[in-house]
PDBQT receptor file of N, H, CA, C and O in Angstrom, charges set to zero:
ATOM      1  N   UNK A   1      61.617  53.007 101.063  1.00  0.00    +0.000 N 
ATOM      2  CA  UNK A   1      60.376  52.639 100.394  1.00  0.00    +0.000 C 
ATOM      3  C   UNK A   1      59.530  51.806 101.344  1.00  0.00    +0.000 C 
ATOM      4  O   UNK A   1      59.960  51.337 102.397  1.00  0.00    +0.000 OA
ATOM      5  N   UNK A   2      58.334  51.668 100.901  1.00  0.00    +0.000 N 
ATOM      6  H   UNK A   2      57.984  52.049 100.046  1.00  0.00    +0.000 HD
ATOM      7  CA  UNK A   2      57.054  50.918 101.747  1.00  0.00    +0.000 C 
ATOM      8  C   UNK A   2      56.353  50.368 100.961  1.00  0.00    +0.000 C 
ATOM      9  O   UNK A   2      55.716  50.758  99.982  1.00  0.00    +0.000 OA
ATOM     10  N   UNK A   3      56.492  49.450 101.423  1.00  0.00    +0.000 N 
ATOM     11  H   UNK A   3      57.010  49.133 102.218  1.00  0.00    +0.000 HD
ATOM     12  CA  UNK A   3      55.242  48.026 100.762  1.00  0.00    +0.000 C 
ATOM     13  C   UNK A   3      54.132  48.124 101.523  1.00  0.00    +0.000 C 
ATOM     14  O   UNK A   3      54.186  48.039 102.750  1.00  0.00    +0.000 OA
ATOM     15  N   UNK A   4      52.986  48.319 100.837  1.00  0.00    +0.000 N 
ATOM     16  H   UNK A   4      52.942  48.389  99.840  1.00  0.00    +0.000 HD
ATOM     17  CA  UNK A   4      51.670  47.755 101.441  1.00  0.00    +0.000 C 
ATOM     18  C   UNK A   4      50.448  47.233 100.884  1.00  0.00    +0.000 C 
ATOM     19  O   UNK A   4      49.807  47.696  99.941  1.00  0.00    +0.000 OA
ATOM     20  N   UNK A   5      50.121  45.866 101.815  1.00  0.00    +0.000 N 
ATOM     21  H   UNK A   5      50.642  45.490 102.581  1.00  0.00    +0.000 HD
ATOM     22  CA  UNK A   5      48.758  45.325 101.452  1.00  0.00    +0.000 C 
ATOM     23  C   UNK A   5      47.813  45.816 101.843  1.00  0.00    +0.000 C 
ATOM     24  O   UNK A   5      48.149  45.882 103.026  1.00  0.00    +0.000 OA
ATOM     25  N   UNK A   6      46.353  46.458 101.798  1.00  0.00    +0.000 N 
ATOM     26  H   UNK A   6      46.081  46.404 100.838  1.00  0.00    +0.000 HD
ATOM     27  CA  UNK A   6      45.749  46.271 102.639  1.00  0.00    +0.000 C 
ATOM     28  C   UNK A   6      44.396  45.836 101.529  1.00  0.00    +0.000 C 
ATOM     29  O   UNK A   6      44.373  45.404 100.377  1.00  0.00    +0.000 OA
ATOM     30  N   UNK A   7      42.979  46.317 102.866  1.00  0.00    +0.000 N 
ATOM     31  H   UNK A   7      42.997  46.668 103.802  1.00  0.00    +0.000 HD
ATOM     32  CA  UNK A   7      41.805  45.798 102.166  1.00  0.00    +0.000 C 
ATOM     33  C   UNK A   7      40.667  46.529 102.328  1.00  0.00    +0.000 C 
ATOM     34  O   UNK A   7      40.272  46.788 103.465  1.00  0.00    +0.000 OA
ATOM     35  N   UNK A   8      39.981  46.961 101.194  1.00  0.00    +0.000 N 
ATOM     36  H   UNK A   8      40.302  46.750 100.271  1.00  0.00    +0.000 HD
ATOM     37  CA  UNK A   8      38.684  48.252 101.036  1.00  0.00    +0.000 C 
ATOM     38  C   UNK A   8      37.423  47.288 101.412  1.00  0.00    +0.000 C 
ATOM     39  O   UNK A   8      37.548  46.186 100.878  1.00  0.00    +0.000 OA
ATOM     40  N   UNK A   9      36.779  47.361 101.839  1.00  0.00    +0.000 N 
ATOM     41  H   UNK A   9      36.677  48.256 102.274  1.00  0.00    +0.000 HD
ATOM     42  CA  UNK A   9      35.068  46.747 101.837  1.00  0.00    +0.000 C 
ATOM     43  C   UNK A   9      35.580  45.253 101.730  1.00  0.00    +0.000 C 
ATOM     44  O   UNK A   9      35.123  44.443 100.923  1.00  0.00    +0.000 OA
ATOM     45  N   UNK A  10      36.402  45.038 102.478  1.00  0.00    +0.000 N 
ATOM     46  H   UNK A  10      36.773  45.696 103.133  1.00  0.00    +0.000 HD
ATOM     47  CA  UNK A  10      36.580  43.573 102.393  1.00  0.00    +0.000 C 
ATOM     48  C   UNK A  10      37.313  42.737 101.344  1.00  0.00    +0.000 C 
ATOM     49  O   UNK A  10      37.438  41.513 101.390  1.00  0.00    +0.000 OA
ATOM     50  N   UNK A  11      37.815  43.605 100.330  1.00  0.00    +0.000 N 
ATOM     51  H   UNK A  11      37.713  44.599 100.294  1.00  0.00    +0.000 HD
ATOM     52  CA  UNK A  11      38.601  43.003  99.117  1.00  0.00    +0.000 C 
ATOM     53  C   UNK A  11      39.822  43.565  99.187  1.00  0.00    +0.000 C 
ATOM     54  O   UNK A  11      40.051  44.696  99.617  1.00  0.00    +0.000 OA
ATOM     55  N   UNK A  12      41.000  42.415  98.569  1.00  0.00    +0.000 N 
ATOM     56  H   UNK A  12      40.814  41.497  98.220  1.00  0.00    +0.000 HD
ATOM     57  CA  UNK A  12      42.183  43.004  98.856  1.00  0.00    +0.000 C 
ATOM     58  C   UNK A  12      42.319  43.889  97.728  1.00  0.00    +0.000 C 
ATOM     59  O   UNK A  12      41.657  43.942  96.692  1.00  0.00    +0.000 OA
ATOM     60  N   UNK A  13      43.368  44.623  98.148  1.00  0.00    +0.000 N 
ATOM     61  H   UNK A  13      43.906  44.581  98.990  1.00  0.00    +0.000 HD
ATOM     62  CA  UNK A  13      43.835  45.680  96.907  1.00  0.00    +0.000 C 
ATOM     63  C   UNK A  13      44.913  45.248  96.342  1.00  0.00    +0.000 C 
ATOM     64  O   UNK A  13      45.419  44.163  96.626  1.00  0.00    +0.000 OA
ATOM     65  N   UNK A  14      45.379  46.061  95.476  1.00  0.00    +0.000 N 
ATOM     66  H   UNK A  14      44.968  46.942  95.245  1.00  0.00    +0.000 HD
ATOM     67  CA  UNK A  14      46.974  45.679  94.744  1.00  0.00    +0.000 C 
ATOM     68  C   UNK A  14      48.144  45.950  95.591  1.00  0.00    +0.000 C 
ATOM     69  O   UNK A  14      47.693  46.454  96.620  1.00  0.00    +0.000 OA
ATOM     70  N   UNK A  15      49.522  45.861  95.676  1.00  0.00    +0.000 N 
ATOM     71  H   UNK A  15      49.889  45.452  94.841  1.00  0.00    +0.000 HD
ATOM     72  CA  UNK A  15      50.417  45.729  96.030  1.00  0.00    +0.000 C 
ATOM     73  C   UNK A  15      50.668  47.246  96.097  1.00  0.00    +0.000 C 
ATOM     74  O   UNK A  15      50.667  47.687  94.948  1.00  0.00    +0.000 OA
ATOM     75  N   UNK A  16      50.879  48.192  96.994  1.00  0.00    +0.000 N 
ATOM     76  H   UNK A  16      50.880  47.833  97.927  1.00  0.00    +0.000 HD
ATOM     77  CA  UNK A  16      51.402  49.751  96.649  1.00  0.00    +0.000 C 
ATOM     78  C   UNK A  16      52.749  49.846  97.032  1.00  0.00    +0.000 C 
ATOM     79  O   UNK A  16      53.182  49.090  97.902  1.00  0.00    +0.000 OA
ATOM     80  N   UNK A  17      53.638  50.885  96.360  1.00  0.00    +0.000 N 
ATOM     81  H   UNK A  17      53.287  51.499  95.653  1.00  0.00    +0.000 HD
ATOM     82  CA  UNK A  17      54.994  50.842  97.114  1.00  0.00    +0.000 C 
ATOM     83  C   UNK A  17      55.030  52.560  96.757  1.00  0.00    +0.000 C 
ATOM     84  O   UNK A  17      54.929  53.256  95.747  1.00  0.00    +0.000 OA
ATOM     85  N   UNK A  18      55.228  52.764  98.155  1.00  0.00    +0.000 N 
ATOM     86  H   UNK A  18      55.310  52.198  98.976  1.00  0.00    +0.000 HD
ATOM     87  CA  UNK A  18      55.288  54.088  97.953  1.00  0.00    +0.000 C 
ATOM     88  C   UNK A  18      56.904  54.816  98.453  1.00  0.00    +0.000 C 
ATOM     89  O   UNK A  18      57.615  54.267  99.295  1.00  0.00    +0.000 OA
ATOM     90  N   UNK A  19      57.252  56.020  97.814  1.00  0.00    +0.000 N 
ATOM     91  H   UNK A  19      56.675  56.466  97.130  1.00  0.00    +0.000 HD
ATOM     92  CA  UNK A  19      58.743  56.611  98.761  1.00  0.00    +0.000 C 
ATOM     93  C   UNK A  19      58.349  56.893  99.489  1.00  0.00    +0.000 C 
ATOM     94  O   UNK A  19      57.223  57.380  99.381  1.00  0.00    +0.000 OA
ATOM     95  N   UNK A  20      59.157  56.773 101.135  1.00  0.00    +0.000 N 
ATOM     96  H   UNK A  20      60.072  56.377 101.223  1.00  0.00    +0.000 HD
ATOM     97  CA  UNK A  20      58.661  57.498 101.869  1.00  0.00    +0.000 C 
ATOM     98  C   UNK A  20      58.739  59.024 102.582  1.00  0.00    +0.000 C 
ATOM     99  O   UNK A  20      58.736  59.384 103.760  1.00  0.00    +0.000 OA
ATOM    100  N   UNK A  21      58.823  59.873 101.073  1.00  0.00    +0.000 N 
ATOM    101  H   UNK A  21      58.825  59.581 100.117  1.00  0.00    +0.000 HD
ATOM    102  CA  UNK A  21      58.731  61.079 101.053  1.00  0.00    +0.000 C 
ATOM    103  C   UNK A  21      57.588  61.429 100.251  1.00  0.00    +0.000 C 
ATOM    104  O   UNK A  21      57.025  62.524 100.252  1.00  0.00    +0.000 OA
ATOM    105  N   UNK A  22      57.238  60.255  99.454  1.00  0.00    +0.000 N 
ATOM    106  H   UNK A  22      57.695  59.366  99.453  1.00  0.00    +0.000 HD
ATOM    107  CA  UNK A  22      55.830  60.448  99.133  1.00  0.00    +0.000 C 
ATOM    108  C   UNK A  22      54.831  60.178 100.056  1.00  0.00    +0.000 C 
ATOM    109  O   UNK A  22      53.795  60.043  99.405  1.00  0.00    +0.000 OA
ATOM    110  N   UNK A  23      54.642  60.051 101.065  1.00  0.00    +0.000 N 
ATOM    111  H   UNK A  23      55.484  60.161 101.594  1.00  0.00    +0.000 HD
ATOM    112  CA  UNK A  23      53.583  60.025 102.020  1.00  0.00    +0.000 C 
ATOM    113  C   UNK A  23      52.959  61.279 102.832  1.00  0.00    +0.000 C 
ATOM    114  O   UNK A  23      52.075  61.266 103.688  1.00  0.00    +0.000 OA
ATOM    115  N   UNK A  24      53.765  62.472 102.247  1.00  0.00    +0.000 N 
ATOM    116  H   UNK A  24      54.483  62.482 101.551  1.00  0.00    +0.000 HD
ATOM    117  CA  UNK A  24      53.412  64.073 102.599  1.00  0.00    +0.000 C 
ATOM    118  C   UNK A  24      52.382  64.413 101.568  1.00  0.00    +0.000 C 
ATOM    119  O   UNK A  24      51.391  65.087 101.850  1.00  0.00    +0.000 OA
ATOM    120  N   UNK A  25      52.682  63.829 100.080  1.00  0.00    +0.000 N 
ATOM    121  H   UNK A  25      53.487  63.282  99.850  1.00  0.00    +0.000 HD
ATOM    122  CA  UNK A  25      52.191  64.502  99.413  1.00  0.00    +0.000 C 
ATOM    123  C   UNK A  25      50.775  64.463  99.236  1.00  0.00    +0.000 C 
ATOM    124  O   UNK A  25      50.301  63.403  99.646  1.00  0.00    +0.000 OA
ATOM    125  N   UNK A  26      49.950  65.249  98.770  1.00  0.00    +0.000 N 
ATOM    126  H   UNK A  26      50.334  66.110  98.437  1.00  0.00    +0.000 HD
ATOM    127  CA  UNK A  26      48.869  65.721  98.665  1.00  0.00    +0.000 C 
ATOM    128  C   UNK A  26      48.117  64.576  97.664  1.00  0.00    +0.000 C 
ATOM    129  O   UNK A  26      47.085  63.990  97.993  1.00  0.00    +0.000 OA
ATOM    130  N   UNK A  27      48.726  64.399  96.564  1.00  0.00    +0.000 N 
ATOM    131  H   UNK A  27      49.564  64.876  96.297  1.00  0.00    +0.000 HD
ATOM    132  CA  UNK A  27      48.189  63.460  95.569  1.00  0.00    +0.000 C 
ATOM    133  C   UNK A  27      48.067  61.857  96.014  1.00  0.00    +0.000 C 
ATOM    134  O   UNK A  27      48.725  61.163  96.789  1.00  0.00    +0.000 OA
ATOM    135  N   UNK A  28      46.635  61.531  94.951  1.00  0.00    +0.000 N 
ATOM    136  H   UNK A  28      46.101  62.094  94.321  1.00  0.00    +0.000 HD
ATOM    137  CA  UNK A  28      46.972  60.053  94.811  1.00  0.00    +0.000 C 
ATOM    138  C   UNK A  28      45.956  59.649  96.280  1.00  0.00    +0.000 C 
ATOM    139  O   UNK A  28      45.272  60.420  96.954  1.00  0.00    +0.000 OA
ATOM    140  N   UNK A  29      46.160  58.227  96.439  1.00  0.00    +0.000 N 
ATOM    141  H   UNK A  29      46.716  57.601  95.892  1.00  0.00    +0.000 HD
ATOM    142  CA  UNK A  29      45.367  57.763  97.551  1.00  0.00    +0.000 C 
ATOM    143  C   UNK A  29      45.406  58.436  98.900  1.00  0.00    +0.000 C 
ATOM    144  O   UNK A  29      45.964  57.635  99.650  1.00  0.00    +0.000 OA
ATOM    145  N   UNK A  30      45.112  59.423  99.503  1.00  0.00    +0.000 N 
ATOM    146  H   UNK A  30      44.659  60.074  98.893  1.00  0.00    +0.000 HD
ATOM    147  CA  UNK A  30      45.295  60.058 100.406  1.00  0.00    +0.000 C 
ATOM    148  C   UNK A  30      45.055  59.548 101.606  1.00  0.00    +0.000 C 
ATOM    149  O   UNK A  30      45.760  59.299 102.584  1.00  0.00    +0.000 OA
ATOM    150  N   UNK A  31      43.636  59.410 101.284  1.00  0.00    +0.000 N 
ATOM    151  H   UNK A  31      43.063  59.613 100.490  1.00  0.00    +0.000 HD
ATOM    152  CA  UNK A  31      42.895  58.131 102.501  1.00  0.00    +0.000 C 
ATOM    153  C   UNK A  31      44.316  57.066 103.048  1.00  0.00    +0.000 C 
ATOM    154  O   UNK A  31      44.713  57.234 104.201  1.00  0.00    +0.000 OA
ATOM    155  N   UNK A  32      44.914  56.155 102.282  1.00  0.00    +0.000 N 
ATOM    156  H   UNK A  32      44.591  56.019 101.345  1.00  0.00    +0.000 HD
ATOM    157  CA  UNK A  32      45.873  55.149 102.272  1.00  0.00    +0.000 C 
ATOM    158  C   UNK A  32      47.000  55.664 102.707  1.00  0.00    +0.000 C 
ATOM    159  O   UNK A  32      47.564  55.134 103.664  1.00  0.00    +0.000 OA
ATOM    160  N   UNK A  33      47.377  56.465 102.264  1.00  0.00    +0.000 N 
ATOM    161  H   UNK A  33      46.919  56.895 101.487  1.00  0.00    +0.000 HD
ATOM    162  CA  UNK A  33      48.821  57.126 102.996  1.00  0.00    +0.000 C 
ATOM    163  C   UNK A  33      48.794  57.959 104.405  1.00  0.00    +0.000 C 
ATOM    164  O   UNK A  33      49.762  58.610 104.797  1.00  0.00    +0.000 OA
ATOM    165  N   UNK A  34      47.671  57.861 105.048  1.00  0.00    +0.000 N 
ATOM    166  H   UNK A  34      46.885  57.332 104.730  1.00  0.00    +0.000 HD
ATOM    167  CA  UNK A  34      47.554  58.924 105.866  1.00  0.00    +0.000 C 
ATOM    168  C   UNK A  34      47.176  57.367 106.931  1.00  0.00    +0.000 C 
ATOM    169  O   UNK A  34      47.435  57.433 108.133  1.00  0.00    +0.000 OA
ATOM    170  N   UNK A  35      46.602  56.131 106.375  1.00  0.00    +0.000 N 
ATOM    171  H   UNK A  35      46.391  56.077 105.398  1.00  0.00    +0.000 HD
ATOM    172  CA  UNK A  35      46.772  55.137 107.692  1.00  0.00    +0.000 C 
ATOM    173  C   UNK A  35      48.337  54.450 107.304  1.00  0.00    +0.000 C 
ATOM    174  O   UNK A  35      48.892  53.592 107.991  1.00  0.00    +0.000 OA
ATOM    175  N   UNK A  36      48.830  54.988 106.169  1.00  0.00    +0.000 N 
ATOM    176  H   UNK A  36      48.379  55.685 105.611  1.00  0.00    +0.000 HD
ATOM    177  CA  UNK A  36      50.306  54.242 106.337  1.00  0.00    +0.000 C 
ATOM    178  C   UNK A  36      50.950  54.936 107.701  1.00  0.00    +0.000 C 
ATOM    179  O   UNK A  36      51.397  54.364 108.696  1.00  0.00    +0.000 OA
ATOM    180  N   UNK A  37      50.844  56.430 107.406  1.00  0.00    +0.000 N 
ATOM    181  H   UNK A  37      50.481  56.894 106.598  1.00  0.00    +0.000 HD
ATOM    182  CA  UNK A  37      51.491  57.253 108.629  1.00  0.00    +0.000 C 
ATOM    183  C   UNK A  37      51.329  56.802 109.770  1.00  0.00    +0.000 C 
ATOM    184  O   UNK A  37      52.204  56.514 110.586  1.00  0.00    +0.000 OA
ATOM    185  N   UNK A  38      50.009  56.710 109.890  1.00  0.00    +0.000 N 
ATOM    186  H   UNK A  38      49.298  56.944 109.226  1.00  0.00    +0.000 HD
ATOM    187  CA  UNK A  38      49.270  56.300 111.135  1.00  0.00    +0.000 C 
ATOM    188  C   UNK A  38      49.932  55.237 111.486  1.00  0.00    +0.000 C 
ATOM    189  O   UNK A  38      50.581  55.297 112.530  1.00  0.00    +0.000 OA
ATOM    190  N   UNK A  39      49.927  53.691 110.498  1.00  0.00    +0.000 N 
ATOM    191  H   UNK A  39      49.399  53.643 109.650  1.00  0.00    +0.000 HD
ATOM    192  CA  UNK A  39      50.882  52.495 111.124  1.00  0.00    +0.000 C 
ATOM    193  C   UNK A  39      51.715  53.048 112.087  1.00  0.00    +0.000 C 
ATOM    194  O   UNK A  39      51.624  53.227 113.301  1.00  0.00    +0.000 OA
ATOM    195  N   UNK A  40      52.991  53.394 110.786  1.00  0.00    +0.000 N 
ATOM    196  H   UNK A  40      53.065  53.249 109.799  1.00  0.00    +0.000 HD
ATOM    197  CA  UNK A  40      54.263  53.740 111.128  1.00  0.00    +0.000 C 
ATOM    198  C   UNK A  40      54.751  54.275 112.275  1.00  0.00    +0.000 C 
ATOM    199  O   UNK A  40      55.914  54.222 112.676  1.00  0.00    +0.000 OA
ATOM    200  N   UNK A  41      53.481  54.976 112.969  1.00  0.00    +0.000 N 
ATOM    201  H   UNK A  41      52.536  55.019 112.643  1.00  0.00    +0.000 HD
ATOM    202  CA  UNK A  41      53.636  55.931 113.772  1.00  0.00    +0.000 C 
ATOM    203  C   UNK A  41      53.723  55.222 115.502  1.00  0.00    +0.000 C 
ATOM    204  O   UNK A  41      54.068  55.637 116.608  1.00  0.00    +0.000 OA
ATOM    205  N   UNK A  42      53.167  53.895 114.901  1.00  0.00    +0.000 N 
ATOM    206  H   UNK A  42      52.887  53.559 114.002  1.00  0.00    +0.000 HD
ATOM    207  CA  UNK A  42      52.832  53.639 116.115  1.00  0.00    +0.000 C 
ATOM    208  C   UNK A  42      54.135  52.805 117.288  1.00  0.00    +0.000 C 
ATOM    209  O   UNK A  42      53.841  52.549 118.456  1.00  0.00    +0.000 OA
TER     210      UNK A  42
């Protein structure tokens, strides 16, 4: 699993915890899971 904070237009968001087999999927915050990848990746 993955915890993450981050922040839209300058405001924080809520707490997300995602599986991390949910980070393929298509649904849901896409935008957000696709810079989780990105982190992770690095």
């Amino acid at each position: 699993m993955i915890g993450v904070r981050y922040q839209k237009d300058g405001q924080a968001q809520p707490f997300v915890i995602f599986h991390y087999s949910d980070l393929d999927s298509p649904t849901g915050n896409v935008e957000l899971k696709e810079a989780v990848r990105n982190y992770l990746s690095k």
